[in-house]
PDB file of C-alpha atoms in Angstrom:
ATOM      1  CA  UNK E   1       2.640  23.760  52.814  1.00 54.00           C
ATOM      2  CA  UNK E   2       0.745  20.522  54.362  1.00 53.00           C
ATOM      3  CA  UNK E   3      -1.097  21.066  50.517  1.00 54.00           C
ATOM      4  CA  UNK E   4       1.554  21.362  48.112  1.00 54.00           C
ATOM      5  CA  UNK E   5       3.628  18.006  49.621  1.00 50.00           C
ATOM      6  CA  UNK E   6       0.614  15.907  48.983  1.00 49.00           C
ATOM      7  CA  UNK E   7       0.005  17.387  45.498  1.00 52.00           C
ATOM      8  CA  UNK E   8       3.852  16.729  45.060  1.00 54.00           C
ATOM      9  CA  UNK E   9       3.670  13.156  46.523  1.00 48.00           C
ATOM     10  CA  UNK E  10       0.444  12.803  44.208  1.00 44.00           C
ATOM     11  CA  UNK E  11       1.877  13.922  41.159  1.00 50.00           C
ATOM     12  CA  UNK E  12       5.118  11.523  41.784  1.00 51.00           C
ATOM     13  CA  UNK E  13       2.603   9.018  42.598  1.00 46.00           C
ATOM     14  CA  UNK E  14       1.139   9.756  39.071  1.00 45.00           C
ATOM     15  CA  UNK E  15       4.446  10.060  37.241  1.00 50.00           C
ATOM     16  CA  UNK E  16       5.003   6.234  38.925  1.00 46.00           C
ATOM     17  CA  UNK E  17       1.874   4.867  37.685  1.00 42.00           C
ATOM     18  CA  UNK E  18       2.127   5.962  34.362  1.00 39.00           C
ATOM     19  CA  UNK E  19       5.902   5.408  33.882  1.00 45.00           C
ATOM     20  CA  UNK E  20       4.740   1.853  35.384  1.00 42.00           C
ATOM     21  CA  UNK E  21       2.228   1.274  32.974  1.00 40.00           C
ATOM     22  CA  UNK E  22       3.987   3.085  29.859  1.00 40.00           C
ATOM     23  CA  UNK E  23       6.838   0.083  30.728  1.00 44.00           C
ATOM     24  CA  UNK E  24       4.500  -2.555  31.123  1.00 39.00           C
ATOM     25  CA  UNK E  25       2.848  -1.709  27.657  1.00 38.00           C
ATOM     26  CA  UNK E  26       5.994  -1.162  26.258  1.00 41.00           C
ATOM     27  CA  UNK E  27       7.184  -5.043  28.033  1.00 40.00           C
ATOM     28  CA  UNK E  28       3.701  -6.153  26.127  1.00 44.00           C
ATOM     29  CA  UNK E  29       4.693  -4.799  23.061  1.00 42.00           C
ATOM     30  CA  UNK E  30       7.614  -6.549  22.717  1.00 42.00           C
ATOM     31  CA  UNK E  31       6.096 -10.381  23.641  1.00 42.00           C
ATOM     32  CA  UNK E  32       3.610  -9.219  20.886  1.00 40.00           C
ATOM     33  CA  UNK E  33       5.994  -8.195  18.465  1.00 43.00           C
ATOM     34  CA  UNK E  34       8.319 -11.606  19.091  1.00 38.00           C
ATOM     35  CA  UNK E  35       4.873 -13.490  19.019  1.00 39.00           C
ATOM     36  CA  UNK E  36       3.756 -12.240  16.140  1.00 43.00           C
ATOM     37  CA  UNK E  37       7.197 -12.677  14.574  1.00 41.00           C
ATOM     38  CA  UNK E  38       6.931 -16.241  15.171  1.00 44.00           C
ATOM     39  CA  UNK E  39       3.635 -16.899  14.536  1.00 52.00           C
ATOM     40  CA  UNK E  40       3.617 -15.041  11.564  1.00 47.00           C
ATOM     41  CA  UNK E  41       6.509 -17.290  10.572  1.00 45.00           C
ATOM     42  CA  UNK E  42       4.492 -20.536  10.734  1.00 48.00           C
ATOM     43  CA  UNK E  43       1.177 -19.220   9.411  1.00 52.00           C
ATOM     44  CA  UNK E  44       2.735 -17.972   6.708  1.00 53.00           C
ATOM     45  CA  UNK E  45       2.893 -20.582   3.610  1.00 57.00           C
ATOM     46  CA  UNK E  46       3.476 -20.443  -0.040  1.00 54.00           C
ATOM     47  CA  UNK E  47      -0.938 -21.712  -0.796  1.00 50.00           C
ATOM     48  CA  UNK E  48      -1.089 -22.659  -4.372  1.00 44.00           C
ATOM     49  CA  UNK E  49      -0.236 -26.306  -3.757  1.00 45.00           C
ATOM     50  CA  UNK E  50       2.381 -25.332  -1.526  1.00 40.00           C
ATOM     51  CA  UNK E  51       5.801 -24.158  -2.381  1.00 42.00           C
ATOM     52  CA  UNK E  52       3.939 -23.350  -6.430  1.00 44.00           C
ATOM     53  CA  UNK E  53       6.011 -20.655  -7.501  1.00 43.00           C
ATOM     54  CA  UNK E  54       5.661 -18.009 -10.194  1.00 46.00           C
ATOM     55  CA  UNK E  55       4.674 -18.111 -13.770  1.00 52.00           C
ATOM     56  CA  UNK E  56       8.100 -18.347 -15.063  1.00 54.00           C
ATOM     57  CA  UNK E  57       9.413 -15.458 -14.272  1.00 57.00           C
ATOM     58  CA  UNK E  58      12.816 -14.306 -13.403  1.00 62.00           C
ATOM     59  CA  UNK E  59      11.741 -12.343 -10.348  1.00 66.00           C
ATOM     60  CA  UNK E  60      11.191 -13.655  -6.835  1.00 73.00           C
ATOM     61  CA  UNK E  61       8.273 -14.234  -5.987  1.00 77.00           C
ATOM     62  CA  UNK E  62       5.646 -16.759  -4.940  1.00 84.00           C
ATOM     63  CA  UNK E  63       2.179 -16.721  -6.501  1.00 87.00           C
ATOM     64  CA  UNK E  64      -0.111 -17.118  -3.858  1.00 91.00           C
ATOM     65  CA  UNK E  65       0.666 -17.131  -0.100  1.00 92.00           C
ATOM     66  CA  UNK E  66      -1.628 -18.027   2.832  1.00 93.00           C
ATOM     67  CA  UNK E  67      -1.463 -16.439   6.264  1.00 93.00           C
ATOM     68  CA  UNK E  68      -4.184 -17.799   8.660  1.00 93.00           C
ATOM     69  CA  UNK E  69      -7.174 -17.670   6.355  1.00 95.00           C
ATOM     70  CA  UNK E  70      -6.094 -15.115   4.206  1.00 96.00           C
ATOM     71  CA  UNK E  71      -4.519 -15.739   0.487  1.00 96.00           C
ATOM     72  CA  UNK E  72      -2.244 -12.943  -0.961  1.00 96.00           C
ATOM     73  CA  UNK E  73      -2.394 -13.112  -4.403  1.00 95.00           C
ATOM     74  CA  UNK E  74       0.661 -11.437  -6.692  1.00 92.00           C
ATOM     75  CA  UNK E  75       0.058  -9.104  -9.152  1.00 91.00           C
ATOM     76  CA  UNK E  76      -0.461 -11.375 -12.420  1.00 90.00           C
ATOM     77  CA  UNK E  77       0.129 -10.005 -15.485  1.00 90.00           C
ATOM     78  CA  UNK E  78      -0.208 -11.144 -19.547  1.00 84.00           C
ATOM     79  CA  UNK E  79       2.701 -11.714 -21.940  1.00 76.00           C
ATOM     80  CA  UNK E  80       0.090 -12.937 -24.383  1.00 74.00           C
ATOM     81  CA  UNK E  81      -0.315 -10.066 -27.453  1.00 79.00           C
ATOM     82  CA  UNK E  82      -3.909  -9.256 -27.795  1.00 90.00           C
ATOM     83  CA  UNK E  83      -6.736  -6.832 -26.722  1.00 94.00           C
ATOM     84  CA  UNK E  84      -7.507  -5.462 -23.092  1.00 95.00           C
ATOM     85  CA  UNK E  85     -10.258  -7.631 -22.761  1.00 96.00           C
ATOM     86  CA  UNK E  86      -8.401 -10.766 -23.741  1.00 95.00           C
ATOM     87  CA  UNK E  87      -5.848  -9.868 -21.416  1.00 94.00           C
ATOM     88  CA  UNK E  88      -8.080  -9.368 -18.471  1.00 96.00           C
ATOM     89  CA  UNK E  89      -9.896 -12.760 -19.470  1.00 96.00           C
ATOM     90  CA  UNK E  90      -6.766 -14.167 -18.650  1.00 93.00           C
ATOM     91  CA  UNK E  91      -5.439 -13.150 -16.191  1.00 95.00           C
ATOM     92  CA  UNK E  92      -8.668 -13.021 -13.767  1.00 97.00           C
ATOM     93  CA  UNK E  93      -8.552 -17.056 -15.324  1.00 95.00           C
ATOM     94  CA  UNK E  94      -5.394 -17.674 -13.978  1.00 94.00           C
ATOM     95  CA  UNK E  95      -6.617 -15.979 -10.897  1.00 96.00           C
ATOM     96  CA  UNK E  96      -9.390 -17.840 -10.485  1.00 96.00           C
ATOM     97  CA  UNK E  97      -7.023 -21.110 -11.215  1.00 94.00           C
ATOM     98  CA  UNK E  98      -4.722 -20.123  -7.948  1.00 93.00           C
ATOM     99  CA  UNK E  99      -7.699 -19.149  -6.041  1.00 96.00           C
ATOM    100  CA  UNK E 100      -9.253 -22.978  -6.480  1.00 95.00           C
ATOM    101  CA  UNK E 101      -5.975 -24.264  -6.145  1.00 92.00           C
ATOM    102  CA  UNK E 102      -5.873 -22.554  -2.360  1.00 93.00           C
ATOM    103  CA  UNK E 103      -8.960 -23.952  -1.836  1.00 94.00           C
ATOM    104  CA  UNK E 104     -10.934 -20.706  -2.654  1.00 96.00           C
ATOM    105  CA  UNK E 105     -12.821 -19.157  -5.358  1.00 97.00           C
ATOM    106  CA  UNK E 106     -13.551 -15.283  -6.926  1.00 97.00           C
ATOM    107  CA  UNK E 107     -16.485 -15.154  -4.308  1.00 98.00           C
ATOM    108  CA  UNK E 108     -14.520 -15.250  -1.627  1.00 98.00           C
ATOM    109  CA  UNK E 109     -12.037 -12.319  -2.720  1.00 98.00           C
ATOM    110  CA  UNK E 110     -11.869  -9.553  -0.360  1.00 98.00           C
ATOM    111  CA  UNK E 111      -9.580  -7.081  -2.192  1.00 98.00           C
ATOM    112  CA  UNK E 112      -8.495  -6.553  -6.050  1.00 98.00           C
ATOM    113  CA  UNK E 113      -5.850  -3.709  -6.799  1.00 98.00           C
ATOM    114  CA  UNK E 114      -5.596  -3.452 -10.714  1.00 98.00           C
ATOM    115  CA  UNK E 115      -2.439  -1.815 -12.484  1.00 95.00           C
ATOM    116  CA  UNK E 116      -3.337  -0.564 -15.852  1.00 95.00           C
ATOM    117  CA  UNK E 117      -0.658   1.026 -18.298  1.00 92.00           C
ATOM    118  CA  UNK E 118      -3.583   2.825 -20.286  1.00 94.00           C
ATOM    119  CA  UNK E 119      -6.379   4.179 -18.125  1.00 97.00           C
ATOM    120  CA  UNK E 120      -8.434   4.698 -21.662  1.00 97.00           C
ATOM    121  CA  UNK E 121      -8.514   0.677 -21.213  1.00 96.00           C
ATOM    122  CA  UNK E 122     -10.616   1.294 -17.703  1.00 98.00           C
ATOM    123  CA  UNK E 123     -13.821   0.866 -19.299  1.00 98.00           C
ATOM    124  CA  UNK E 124     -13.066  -2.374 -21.858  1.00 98.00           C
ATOM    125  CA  UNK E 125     -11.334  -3.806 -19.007  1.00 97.00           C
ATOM    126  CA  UNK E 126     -14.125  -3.588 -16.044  1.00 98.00           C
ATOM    127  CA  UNK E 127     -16.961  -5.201 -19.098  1.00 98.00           C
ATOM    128  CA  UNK E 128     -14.627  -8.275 -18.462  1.00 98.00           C
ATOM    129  CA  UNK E 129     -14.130  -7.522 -15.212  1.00 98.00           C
ATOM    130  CA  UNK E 130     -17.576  -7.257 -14.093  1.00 97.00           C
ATOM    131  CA  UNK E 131     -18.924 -10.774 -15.723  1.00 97.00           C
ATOM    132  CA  UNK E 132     -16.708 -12.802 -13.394  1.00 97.00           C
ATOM    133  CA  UNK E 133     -19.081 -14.428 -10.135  1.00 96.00           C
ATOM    134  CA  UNK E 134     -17.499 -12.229  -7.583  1.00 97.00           C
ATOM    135  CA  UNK E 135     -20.489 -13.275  -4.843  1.00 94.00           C
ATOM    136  CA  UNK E 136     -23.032 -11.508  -3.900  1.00 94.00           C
ATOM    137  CA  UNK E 137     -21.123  -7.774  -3.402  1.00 95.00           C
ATOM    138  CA  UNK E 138     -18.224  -7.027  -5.563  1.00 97.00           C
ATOM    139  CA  UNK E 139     -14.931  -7.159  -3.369  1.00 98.00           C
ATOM    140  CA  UNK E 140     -12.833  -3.639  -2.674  1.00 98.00           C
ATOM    141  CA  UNK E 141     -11.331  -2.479  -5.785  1.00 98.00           C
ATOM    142  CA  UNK E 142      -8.319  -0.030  -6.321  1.00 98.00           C
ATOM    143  CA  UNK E 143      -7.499   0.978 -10.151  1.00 98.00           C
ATOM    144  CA  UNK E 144      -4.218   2.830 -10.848  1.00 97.00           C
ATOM    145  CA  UNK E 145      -2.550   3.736 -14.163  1.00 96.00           C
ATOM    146  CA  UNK E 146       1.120   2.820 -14.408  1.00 93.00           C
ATOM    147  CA  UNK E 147       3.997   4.245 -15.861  1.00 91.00           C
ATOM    148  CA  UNK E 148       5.263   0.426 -16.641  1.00 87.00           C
ATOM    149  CA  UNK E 149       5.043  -3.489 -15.559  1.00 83.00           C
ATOM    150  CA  UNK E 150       7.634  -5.522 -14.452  1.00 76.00           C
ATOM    151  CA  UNK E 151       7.628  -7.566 -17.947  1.00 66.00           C
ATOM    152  CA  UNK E 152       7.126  -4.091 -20.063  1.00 63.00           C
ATOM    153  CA  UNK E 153       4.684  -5.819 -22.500  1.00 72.00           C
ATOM    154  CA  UNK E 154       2.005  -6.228 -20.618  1.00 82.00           C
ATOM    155  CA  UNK E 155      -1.675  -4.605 -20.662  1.00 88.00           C
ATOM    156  CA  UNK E 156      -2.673  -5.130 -17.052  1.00 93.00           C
ATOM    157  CA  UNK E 157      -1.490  -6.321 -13.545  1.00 94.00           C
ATOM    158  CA  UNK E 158      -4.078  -7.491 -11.088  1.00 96.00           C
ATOM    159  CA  UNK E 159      -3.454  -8.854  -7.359  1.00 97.00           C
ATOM    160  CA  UNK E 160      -6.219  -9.675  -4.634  1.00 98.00           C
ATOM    161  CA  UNK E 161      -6.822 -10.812  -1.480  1.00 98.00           C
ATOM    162  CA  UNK E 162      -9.123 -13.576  -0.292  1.00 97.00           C
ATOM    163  CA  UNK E 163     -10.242 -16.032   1.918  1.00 97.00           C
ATOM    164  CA  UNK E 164     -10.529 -19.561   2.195  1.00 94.00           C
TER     165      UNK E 164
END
């Protein structure tokens, strides 16, 4: 009898501690969460000579944004008619042009997600792709084909992350 009320004054014991500490991370959780709200709120800031928006474009959206070190680059595409590879050439130029503008560079990207509406373009598109100085490792790379872009007459979409 004497055996079973401790292991049933242990086990409430138990339940306490844990329901204690379950609260207490849950009570941490939630100072992180509103921290990170609000710091998240002042870290993050439109990079590209702040407050540069979008090519002209009708959709809303900022072309580079900084948070802490980190620069979020959006997708860029190219309206200009022409081949795969003179598309790529300008777009990873007008990459590179945000990126220095940020005070960064194509060494210092982390991440590169490519959209392509033709994968048969893969190939033509990583010749150009591969020439740029990406440092001394090439960053993280994703390549997807897409059903369409956002502008419908474009080749390719590419976005990165980096670093300043």
């Amino acid at each position: 009898m004497e055996q079973q009320t401790r292991r049933g004054m242990l086990g409430s014991a138990m339940k306490a501690a844990v329901a204690a500490f379950a609260g207490a991370i849950a009570v941490g959780r939630a100072e992180a969460q509103t921290v990170s709200r609000t710091d998240a709120a002042a870290k993050r800031d439109a990079t590209a000579k702040p407050g540069t928006p979008a090519p002209a474009t009708p959709l809303p959206f900022t072309a580079v944004v900084g948070y802490g070190n980190l620069l979020f680059v959006a997708g860029t595409g190219c309206r200009v008619p022409g081949t795969i590879e003179e598309a790529t050439k300008w777009v990873l130029d007008e990459i590179e042009k945000n990126l220095a503008a940020a005070g960064s560079s194509l060494e210092k990207v982390l991440k590169v997600e490519v959209c392509l509406l033709d994968m048969g373009e893969f190939d033509r598109m990583n010749a150009v792709y591969k020439t740029r100085n990406w440092g001394k490792v090439f960053p993280a790379r994703n390549t997807v084909q897409v059903a369409a872009l956002p502008a419908g007459d474009y080749h390719l979409a590419i976005e990165c992350v980096a670093y300043v």
